[in-house]
Structures are given as C-alpha cells and as structure tokens.
Short mmCIF file of C-alpha atoms in Angstrom, two decimals:
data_model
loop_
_atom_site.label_atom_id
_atom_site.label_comp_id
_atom_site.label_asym_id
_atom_site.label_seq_id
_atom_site.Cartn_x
_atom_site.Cartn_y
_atom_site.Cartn_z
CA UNK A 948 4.22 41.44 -22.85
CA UNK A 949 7.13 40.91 -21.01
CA UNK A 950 9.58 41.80 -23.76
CA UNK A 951 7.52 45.45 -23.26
CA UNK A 952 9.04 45.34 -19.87
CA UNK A 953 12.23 44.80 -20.66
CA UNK A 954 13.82 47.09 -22.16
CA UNK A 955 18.09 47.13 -21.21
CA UNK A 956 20.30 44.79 -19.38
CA UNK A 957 21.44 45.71 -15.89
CA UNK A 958 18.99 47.99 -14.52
CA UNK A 959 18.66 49.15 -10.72
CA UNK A 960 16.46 47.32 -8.57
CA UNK A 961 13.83 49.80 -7.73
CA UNK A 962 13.91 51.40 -4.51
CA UNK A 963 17.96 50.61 -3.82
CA UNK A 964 21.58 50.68 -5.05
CA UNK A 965 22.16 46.77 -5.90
CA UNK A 966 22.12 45.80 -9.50
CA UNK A 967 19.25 42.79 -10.88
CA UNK A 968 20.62 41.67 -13.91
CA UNK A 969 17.73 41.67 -16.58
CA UNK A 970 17.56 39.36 -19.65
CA UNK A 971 15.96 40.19 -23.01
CA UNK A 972 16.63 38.18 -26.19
CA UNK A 973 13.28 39.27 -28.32
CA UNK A 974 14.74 37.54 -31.74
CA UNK A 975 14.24 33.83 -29.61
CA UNK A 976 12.11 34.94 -27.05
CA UNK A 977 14.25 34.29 -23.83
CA UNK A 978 13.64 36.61 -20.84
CA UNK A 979 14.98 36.51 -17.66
CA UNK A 980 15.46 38.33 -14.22
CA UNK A 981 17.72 37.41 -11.47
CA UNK A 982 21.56 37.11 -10.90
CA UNK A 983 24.27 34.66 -12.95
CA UNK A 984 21.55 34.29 -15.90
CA UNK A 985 22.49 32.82 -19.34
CA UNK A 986 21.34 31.34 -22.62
CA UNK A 987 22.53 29.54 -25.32
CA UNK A 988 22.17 30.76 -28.50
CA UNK A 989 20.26 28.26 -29.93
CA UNK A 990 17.82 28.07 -26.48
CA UNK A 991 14.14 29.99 -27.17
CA UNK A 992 10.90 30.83 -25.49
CA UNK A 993 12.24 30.35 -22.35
CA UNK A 994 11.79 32.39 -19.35
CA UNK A 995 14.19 32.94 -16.17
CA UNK A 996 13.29 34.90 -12.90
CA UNK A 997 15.92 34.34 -9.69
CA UNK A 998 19.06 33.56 -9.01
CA UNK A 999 20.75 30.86 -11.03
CA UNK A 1000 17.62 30.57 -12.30
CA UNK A 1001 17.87 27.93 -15.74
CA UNK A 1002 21.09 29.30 -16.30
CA UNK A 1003 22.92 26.40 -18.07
CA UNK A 1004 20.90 25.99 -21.23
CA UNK A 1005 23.93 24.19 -23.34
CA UNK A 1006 21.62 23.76 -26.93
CA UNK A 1007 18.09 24.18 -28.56
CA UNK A 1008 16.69 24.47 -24.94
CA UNK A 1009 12.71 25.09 -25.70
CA UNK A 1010 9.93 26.22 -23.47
CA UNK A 1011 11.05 25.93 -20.12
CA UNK A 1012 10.21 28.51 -17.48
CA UNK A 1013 12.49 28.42 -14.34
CA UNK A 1014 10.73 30.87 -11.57
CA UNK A 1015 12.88 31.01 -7.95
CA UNK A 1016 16.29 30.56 -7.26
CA UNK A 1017 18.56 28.08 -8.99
CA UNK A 1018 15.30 26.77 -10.27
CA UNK A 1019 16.09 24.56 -13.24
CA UNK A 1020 19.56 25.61 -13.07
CA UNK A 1021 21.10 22.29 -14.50
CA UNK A 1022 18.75 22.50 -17.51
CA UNK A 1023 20.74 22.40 -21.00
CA UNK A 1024 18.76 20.88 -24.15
CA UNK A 1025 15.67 19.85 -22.47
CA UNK A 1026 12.40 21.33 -23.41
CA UNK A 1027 9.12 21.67 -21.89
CA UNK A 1028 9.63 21.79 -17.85
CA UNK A 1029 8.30 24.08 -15.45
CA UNK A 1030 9.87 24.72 -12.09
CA UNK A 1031 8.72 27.02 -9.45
CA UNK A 1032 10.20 27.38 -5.97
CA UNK A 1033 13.52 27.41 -4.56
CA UNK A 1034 15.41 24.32 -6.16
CA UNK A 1035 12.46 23.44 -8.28
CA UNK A 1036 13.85 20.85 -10.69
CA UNK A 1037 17.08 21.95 -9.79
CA UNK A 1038 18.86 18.46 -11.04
CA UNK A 1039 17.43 17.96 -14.54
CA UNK A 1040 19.16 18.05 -17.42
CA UNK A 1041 18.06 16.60 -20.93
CA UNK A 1042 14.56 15.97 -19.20
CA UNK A 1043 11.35 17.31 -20.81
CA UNK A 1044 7.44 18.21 -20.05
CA UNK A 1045 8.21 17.89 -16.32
CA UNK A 1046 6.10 20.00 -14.26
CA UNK A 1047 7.71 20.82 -10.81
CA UNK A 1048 5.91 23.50 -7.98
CA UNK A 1049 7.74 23.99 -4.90
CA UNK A 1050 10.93 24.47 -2.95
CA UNK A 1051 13.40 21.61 -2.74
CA UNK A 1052 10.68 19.40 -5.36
CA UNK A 1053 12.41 17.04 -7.86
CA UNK A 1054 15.83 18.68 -7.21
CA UNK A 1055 18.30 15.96 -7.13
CA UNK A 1056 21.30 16.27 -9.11
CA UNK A 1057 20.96 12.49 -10.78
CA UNK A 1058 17.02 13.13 -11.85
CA UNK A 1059 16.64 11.81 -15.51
CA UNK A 1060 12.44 11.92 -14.99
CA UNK A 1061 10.51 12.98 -18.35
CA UNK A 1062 6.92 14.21 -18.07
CA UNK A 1063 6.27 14.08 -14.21
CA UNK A 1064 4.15 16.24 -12.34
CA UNK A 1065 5.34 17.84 -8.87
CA UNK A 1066 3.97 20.04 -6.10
CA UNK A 1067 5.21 20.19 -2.83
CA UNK A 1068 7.67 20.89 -0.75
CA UNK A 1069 10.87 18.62 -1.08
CA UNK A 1070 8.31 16.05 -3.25
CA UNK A 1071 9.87 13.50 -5.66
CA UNK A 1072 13.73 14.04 -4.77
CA UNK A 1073 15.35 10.92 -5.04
CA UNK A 1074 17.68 9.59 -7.70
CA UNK A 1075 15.53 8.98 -10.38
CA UNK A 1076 15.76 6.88 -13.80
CA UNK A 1077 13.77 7.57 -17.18
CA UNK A 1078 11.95 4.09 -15.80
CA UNK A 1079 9.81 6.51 -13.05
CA UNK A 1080 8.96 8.76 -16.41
CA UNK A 1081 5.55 10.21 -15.86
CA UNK A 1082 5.34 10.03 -11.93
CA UNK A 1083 2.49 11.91 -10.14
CA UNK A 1084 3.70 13.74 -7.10
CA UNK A 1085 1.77 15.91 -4.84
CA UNK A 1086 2.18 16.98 -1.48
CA UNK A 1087 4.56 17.50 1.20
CA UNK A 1088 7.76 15.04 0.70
CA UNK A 1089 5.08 12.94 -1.86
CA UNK A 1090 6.92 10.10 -3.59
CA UNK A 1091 10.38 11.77 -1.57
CA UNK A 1092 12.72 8.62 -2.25
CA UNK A 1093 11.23 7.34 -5.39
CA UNK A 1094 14.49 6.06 -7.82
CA UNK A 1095 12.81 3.62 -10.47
CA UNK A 1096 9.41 2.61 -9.44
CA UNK A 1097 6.96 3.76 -12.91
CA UNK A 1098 3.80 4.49 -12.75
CA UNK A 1099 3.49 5.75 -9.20
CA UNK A 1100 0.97 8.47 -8.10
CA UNK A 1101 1.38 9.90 -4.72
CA UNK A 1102 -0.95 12.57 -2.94
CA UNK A 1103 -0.80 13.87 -0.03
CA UNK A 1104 1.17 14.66 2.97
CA UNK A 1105 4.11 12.06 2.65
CA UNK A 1106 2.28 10.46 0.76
CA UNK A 1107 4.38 7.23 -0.30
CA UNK A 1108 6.77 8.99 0.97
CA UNK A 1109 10.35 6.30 0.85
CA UNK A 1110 8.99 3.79 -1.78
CA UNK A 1111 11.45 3.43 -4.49
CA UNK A 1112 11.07 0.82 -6.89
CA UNK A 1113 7.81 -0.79 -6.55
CA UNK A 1114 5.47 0.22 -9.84
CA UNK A 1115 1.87 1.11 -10.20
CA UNK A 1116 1.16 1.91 -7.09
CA UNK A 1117 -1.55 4.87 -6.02
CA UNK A 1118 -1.22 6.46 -2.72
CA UNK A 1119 -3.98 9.29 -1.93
CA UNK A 1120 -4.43 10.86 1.50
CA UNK A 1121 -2.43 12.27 4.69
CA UNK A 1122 0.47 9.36 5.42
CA UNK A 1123 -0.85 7.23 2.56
CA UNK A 1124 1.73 4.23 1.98
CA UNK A 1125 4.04 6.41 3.61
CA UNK A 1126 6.42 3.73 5.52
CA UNK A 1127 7.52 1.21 3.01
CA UNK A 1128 11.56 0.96 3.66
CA UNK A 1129 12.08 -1.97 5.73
CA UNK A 1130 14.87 -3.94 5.18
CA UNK A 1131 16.93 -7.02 6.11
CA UNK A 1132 20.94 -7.39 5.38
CA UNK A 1133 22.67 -10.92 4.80
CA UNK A 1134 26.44 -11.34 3.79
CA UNK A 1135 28.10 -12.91 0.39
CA UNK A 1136 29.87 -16.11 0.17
CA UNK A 1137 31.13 -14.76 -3.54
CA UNK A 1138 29.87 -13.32 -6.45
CA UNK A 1139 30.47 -14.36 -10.19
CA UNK A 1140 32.07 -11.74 -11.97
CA UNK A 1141 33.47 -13.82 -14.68
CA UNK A 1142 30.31 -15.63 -15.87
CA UNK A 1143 26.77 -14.65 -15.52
CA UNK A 1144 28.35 -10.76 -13.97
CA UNK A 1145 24.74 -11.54 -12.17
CA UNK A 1146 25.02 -13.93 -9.35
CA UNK A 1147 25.51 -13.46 -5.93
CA UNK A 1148 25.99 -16.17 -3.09
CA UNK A 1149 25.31 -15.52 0.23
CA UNK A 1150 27.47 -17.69 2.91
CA UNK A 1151 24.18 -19.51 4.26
CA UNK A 1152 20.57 -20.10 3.62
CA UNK A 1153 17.89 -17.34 3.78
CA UNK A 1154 14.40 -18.20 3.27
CA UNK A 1155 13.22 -14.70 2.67
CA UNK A 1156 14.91 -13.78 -0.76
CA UNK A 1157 12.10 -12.91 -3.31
CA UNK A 1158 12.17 -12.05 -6.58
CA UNK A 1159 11.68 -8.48 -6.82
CA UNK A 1160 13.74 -7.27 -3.72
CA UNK A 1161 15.75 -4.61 -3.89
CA UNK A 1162 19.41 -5.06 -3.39
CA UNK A 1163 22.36 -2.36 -1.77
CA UNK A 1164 25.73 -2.68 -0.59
CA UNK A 1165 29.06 -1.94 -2.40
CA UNK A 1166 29.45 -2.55 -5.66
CA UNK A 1167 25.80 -3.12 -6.29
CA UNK A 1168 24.48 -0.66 -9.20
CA UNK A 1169 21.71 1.91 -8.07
CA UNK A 1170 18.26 0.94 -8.23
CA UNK A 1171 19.25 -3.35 -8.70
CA UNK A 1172 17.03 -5.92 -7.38
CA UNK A 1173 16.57 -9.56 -7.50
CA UNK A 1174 15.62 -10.90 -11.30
CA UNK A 1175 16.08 -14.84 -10.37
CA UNK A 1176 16.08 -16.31 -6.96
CA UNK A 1177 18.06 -20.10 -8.10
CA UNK A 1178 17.77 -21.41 -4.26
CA UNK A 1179 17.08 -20.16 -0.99
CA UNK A 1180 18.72 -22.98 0.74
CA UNK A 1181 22.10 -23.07 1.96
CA UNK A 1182 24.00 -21.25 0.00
CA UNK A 1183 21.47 -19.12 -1.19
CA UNK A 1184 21.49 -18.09 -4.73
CA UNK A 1185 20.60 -15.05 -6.50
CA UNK A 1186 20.93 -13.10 -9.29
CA UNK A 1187 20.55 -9.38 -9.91
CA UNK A 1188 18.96 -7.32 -12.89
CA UNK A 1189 22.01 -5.54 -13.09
CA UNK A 1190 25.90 -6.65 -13.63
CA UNK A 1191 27.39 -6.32 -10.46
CA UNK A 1192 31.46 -4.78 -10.09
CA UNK A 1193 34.04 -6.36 -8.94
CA UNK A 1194 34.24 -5.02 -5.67
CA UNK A 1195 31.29 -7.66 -4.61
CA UNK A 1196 33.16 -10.49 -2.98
CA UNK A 1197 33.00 -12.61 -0.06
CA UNK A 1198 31.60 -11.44 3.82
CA UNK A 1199 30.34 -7.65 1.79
CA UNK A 1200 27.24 -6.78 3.76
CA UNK A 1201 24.07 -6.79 1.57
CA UNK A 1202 20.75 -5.04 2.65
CA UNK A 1203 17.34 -6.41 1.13
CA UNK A 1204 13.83 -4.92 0.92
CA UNK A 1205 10.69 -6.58 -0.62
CA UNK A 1206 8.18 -3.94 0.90
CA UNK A 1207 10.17 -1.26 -1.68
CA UNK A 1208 9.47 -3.33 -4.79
CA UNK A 1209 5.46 -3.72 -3.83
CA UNK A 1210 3.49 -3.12 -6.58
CA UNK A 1211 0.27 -2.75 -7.68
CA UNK A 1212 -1.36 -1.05 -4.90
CA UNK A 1213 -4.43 1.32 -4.26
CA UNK A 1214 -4.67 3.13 -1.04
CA UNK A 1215 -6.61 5.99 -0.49
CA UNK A 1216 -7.46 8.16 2.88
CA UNK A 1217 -5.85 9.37 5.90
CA UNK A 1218 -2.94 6.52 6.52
CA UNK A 1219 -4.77 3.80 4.28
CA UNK A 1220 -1.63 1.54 3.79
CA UNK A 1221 0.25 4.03 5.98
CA UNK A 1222 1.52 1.12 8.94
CA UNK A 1223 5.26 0.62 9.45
CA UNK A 1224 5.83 -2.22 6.69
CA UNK A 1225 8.01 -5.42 7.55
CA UNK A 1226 10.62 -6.31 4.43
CA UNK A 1227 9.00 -8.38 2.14
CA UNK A 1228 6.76 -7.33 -0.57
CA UNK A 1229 3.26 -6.47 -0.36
CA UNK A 1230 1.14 -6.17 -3.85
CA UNK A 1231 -2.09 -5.71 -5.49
CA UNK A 1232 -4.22 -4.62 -2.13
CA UNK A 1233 -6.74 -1.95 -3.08
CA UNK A 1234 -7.59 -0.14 0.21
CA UNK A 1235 -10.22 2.82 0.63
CA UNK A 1236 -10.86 4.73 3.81
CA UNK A 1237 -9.02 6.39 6.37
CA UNK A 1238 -6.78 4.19 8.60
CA UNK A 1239 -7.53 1.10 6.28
CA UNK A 1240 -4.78 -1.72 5.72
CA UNK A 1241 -2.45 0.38 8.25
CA UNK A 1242 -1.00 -2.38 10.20
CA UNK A 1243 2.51 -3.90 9.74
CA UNK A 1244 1.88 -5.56 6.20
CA UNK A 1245 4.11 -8.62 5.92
CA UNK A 1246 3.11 -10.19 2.54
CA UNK A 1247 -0.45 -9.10 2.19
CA UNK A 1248 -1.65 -9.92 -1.18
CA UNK A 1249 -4.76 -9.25 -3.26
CA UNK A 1250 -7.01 -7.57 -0.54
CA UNK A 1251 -9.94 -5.01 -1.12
CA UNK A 1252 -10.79 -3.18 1.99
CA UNK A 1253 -13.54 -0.40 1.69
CA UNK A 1254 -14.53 1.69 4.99
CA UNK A 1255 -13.07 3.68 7.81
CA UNK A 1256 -10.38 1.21 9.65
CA UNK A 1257 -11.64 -1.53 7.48
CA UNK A 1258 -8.19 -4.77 7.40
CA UNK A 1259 -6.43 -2.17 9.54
CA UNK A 1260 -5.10 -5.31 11.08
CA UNK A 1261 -3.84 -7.15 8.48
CA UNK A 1262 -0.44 -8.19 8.30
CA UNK A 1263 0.12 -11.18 5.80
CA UNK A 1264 -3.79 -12.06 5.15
CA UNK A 1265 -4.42 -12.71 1.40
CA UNK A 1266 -7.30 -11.99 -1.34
CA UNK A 1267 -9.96 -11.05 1.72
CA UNK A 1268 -12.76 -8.42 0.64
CA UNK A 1269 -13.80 -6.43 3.75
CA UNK A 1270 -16.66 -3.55 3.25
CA UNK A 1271 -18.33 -1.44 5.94
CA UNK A 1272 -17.05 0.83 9.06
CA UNK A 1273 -14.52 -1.21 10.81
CA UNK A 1274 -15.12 -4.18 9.08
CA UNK A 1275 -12.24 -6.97 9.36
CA UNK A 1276 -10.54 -4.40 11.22
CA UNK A 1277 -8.76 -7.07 13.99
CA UNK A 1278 -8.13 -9.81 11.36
CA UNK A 1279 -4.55 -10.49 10.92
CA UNK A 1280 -3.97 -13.39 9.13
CA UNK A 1281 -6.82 -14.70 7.94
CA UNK A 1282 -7.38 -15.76 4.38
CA UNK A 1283 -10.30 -15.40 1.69
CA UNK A 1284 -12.45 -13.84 4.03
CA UNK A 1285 -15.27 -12.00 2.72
CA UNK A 1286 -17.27 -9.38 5.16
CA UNK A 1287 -19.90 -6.70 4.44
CA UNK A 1288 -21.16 -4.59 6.84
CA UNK A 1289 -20.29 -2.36 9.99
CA UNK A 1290 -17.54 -4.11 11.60
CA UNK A 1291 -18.08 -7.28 10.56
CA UNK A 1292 -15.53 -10.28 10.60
CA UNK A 1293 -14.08 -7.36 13.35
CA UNK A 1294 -12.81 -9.78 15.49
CA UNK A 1295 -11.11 -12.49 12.46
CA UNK A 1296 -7.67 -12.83 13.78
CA UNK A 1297 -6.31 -15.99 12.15
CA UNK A 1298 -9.62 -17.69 10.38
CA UNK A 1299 -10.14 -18.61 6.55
CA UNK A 1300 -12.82 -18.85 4.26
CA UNK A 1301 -16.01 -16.82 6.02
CA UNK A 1302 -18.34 -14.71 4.60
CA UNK A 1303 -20.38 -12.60 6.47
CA UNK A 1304 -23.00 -10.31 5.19
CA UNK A 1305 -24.70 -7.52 7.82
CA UNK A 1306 -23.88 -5.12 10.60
CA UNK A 1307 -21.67 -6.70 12.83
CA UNK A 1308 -22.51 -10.35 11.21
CA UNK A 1309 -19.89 -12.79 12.98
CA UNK A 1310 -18.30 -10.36 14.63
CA UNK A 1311 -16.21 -11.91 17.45
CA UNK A 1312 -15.09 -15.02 14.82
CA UNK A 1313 -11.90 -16.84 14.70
CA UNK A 1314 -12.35 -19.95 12.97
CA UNK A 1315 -12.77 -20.70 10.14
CA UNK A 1316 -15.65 -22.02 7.23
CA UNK A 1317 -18.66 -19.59 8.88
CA UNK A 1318 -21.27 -18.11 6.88
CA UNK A 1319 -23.44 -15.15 8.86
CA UNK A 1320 -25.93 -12.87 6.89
CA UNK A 1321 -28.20 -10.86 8.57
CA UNK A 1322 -27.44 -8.03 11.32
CA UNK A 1323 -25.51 -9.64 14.37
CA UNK A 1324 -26.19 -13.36 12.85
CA UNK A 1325 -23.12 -15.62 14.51
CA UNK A 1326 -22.52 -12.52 16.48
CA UNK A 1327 -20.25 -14.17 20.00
CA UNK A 1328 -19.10 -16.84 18.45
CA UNK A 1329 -15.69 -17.43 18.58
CA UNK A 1330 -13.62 -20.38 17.83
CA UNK A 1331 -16.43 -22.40 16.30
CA UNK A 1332 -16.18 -23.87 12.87
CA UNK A 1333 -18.48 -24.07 9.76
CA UNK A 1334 -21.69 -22.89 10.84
CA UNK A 1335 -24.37 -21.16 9.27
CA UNK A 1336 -26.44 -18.44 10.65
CA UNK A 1337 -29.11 -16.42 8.02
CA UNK A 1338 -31.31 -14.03 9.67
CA UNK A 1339 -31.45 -11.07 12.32
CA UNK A 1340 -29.85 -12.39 15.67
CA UNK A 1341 -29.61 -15.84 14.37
CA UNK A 1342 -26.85 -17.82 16.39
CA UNK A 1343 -26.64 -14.51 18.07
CA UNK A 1344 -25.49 -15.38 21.95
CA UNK A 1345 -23.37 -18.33 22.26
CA UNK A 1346 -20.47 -17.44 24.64
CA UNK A 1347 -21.30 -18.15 27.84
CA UNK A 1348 -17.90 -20.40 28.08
CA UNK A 1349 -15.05 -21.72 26.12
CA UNK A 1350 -17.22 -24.73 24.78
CA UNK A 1351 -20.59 -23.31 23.48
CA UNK A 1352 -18.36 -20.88 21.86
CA UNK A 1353 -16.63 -23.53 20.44
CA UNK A 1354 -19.78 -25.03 18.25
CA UNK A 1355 -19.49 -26.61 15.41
CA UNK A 1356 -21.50 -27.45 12.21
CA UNK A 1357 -24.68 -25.61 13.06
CA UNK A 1358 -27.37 -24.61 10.74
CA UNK A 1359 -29.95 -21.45 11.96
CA UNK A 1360 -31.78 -20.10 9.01
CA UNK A 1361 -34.65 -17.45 10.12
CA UNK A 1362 -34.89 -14.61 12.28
CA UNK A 1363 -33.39 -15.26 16.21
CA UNK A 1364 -32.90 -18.50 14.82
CA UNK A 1365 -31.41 -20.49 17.62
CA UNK A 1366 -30.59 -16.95 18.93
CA UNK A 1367 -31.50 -17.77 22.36
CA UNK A 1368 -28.98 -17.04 25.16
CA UNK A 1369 -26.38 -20.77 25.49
CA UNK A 1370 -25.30 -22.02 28.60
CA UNK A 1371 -21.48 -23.50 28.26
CA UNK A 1372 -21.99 -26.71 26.89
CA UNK A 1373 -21.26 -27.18 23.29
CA UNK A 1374 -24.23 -27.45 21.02
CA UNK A 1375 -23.78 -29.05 17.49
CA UNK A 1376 -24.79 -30.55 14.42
CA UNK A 1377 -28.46 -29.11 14.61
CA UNK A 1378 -30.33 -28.05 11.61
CA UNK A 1379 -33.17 -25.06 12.46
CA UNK A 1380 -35.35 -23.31 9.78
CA UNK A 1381 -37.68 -20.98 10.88
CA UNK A 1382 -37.97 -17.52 12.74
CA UNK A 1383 -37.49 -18.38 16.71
CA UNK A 1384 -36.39 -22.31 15.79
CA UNK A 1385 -34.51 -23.55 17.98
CA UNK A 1386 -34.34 -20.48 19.93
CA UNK A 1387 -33.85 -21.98 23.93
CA UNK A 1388 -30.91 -21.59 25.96
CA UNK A 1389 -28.99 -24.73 24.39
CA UNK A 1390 -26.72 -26.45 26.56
CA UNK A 1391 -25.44 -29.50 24.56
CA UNK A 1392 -27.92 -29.74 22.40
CA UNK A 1393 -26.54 -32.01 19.52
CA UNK A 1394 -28.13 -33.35 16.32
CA UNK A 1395 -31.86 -31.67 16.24
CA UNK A 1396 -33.78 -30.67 13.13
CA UNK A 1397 -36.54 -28.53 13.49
CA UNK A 1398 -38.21 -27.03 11.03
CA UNK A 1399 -40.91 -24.16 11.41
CA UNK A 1400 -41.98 -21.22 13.01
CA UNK A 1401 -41.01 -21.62 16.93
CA UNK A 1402 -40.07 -25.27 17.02
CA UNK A 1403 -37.99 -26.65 19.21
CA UNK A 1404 -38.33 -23.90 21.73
CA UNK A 1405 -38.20 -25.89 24.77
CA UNK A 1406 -35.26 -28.01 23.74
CA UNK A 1407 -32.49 -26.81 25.81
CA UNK A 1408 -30.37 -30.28 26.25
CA UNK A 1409 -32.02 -32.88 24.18
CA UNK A 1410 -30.54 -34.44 21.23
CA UNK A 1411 -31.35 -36.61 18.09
CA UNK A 1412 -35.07 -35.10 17.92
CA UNK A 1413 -36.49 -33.86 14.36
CA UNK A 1414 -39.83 -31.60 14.74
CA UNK A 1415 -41.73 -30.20 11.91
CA UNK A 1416 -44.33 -27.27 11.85
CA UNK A 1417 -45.05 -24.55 13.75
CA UNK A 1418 -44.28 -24.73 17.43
CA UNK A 1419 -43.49 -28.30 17.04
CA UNK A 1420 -41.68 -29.80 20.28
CA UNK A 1421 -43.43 -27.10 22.21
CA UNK A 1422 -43.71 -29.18 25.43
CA UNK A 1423 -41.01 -31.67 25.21
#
C-alpha cells in the first residue's frame, strides 16, 4: 500500500515550497519519509517516517519501523524493533524485537537491550546491557535508570523509576518502587591489580558491605557490584564481579548501594514499595495495595503485605504476612508476624512472633508471642507478652495504666472472655474458657482458672482460685 503512495524521490510537501525527501525501494521493501534518510543495500522491509529517522542501517537490517524524528537512528544490522516518538530507541544498534512507544523512551546511546517492551515518555533510558534483555517498561520515566537488572517489569508513573541492577523485580502502580538509589561512599586502602584484578581494600572497617551492592567511583567498570565480601572488619575486604583498572588505588572515593541490587520483589498499587529506601538491599517482599510497604525499607526481607497501607511501616521487619485494610501498617521492625484482618497488628512497632486473626485483633500490640483471633480480641494491649485471646472482645480493655497493659501469660478463650474493663494493676497467669469468663474489672488478678459460661465474674482481685461450670464463683 504504501509503495502505491510513493511514487518519486523528492517531492514537495503539500501545501508549501520546502522539499520532504521521500524513500521508495519496492525490490526490498524499504520506505521512508522525512529528511537525511538512508538504507543499506542489503536492509529490507523496513519503514522510515521523520527526520533522521533509522537512517544508519549499515547491513541486512530487517523489519524495523522507525516513526518520529531520529527514531531508531543508530540502528544498523538489527532486526525486529519498533520505535515511535521523538528519540524512540534512538541508541540501539545490533539490538532486535525491541518494542519502544514514546518520546525520549529507550534512547540512550550505550543501549544493547534485545526484546524489551517500552511506552512512555523518557521510560527505560539508562545504559543498558544484553543482561536487562526482555525488560517490561511502561509508563512515564518506568524503569528510567535501569543498566543490568533482568527480568524487571515496571508500570506505571515512575514506576521503579532509578533501580538499576536488582533482577526480578515487578513494580505496578503510580510511584511503585520508585525511590531505590540510596547510597553510602567509603574510601580504598588499595586495590590488587596484579593478582585477583578483583579486590578492593577499603582503609577501615565497614559493617555494611553486602554481597550484591553495587559499586562506582573511578576506575570501577559500569554496572560492577560486590561478588565476595572476604571481611568487613578492619580493613574491609571485597571483591568485585568485574576486573577493576588501574586507576583504583589508595584514598579513591567509592559509593555503595544495596537497595539498587534488591531483587525479587512484587509491589503493586499506588506507591506500594514507593518509600525513600535506605542503602542496603531489600528482597523477596511481595506487596499489594496502594501505599503498602512504603516506608524507608532498610533490609526488609520476605514480607507479604495484602491491603490498602498494609506494612506501610516497615523498615527492616522480616518474613511477616499482613492481610486486611491497614493491617500491620505501624509495625516497623517486628519479625514473623502474622495478621489478618482490618488493621490488625496496626500498632506492632518492634514485636515478634504474633498472629492475629480478625478486625482489629491485637491492635495496639508491641510485644511479642500474642495470639488474638476474633474481632478486637487483645485489642489495648500493649507491651504484654504471650497471651492468648480467642473470641469477640476477648482480652478486649486492658489499658487503664502502664501495668495492666503490661500482662503477661493470659489465656481468654470465648466471647468477652475476660473482656471486662481492667483497672491498672497487672493481671496474669489466668486461664478462662467460656463466653463472659473471667469477664470483671481485674485488678491484679493472678493465677485463676475458670472454666464455663460466666465464671469468675465477680473476681476482680483474687488470686489462686479454680471454678468450674456455669457462673461458678458468682458470689465470691
């Protein structure tokens, strides 16, 4: 169809004097309309329209179609790519099946991407290596900074926006892993560029070398990070994927960044994983819901979040599972947490090892060892330790002060279960089974087992007494 259109070289442009120059090769099927337009002889079925538009075609170029100005204009032998916009694809080469929509988009002049797909403005520009083959950008400034990170899929508005060489990571939504570039700098004692052409010494100790960091300064190779750590005590020890030049000597100024290499991650929705990252690595978090995991992540590993805001306060917490509206949504450090429900575990700043099951189930906790199931079961307590609430309201009001808040080693299994409203006193070590056991305002009530519908309701301060059956210890 187009080769109907086509029909001279250098025709007017309709409608005024300047001259569009026109392209038509029907033996190999190369068309093209725009300024400064070429092809090789061997090039075919490929199709030019703008300025500069795949104009360097050096060989058996096949299939491309360059549409905007200087659109793959650096293209010689490769085959397959599409680029559309301004720029589009502007710094590929020998590259093929890369699919590239809009102005600025994979346009750096180092690219050597194969089989990537891009759309958006400026999306997917950085200097990229054949590792990052296959990369999924879309959106605004998607995946902008990405060098050698492979498998990455990026959507949305900045989405992932300056990782570089952290792998397998999926980023979907408005801001979604968007601020990942923190770093940290340190200075050589020496490099070895006479044996391993590896190792680097730094002139003191630095505890926060990881394997997996990546590594800049002069004469460091693009896209090198940190293959061995040998010891992070004085001097610390390192060695590089790459050889290093000999440039590298003593007092150069490296920088460092483990939240760059982080791998493995799943965000998805509006800033999910989209907090200002500290510098070391973060990796295998699976987060899904707007604003969820967005804090400052400083080594968070291995934690599901599902639900609006749900971990959004996690910095360095590890293999927690948080489902439900704002569920673990103050916990900041607190490990192997598990919470289900509407904000629960909300309030989980620092403990370990609780599970809570129901809408706002241990909500206010921040100790550790608690198990709450049941809507608002363990609800106010605080700083208490391994109790057990099961049932609606169970252990529901118990912080009048710092102490009763403070219980430990309760047991409330039944509905309101010593829900009643505490006075300050600690109460602990009781044992209550039964809807309404228990279920008096406890003020130091230690070491009671009742058992049955309503018993123990008038204990308030006793201790040491076991009841049995329903309404037991009525009157006592």
């Amino acid at each position: 169809m187009l080769s109907g259109m086509i029909t001279s070289i250098q025709q007017p442009v309709s409608g005024g004097g300047s001259i569009s120059d026109v392209y038509s090769d029907k033996t190999d099927d190369n068309y093209g309309l725009g300024e400064f337009l070429a092809f090789h002889a061997d090039a075919e079925d490929n199709i030019a329209l703008g300025e500069n538009a795949l104009n360097s075609t050096a060989g058996a170029a096949l299939r491309n179609i360059g549409i905007g100005k200087q659109a793959l204009t650096a293209i010689n032998t490769g085959d397959s790519n599409t680029g559309i916009g301004i720029e589009a694809g502007k710094g590929i080469a020998e590259q093929t099946g890369n699919t590239i929509v809009g102005t600025y988009s994979l346009n750096n002049s180092s690219a050597q991407i194969n089989n990537a797909v891009v759309v958006g403005y400026s999306a997917l520009k950085g200097d990229l290596t054949t590792a990052a083959d296959a990369t999924v950008a879309i959106g605004v400034g998607s995946l902008q900074a990405l060098t050698s990170g492979s498998g990455n899929i990026g959507i949305g508005y900045q989405a992932m926006l300056t990782h570089t060489i952290g792998t397998n990571n999926i980023a979907i939504g408005h801001g979604a892993m968007n601020d990942t570039d923190a770093t940290f700098t340190d200075n050589t004692k020496s490099a070895d560029i006479t044996g391993t052409t590896k190792r680097i010494i730094l002139d003191g100790a630095n505890g926060s070398l990881e394997v997996g960091q990546s590594v800049t300064g002069a004469g460091i190779p693009n896209n090198a990070y940190i293959d061995l750590v040998v010891q992070t005590s004085d001097p610390a020890t390192f060695d590089l994927n790459e050889n290093i030049s000999s440039t590298v000597s003593g007092n150069t100024t490296l920088t460092f960044s483990g939240a760059l290499s982080s791998q493995d991650n799943i965000f998805i929705g509006k800033d999910s994983g989209g907090g200002t990252w500290s510098n070391l690595s973060n990796n295998y978090n699976t987060a899904i819901g707007s604003y969820t995991l967005d804090g400052a992540l400083l080594h968070a590993t291995s934690n599901t979040v599902v639900g609006y805001s749900a971990g959004g306060a996690i910095t360095h917490a590890n293999y927690c599972t948080y489902v439900g509206s704002q569920a673990g949504s103050t916990n900041d450090d607190g490990n192997y947490n598990v919470g289900v429900g509407a904000e629960t575990l909300n309030d989980a700043a620092v403990g370990n090892d609780n599970v809570a099951l129901g809408y706002k189930a241990a909500n206010r906790s921040e100790s550790s060892n608690n198990v709450a199931i049941g809507s608002q079961a363990l609800l106010t307590m605080e700083t208490g330790h391994s109790n057990v609430a099961i049932g609606y309201l169970a252990m529901y009001d118990t912080d009048a002060g710092v102490n009763s808040k403070d219980s430990d080693w309760n047991v409330a299994i039944g509905r309101s279960s010593m829900g009643g409203v505490w006075l300050n006193a600690g109460s602990e070590y009781n044992t209550a089974v039964g809807g309404n056991s228990l279920v008096g305002a406890l003020d130091g009530a230690n070491n009671n087992a009742c058992y049955g519908y309503s018993s123990g309701l008038s204990v308030t301060e006793g201790d040491n007494n076991t009841l049995l059956g329903a309404y037991s210890g009525e009157n006592i």
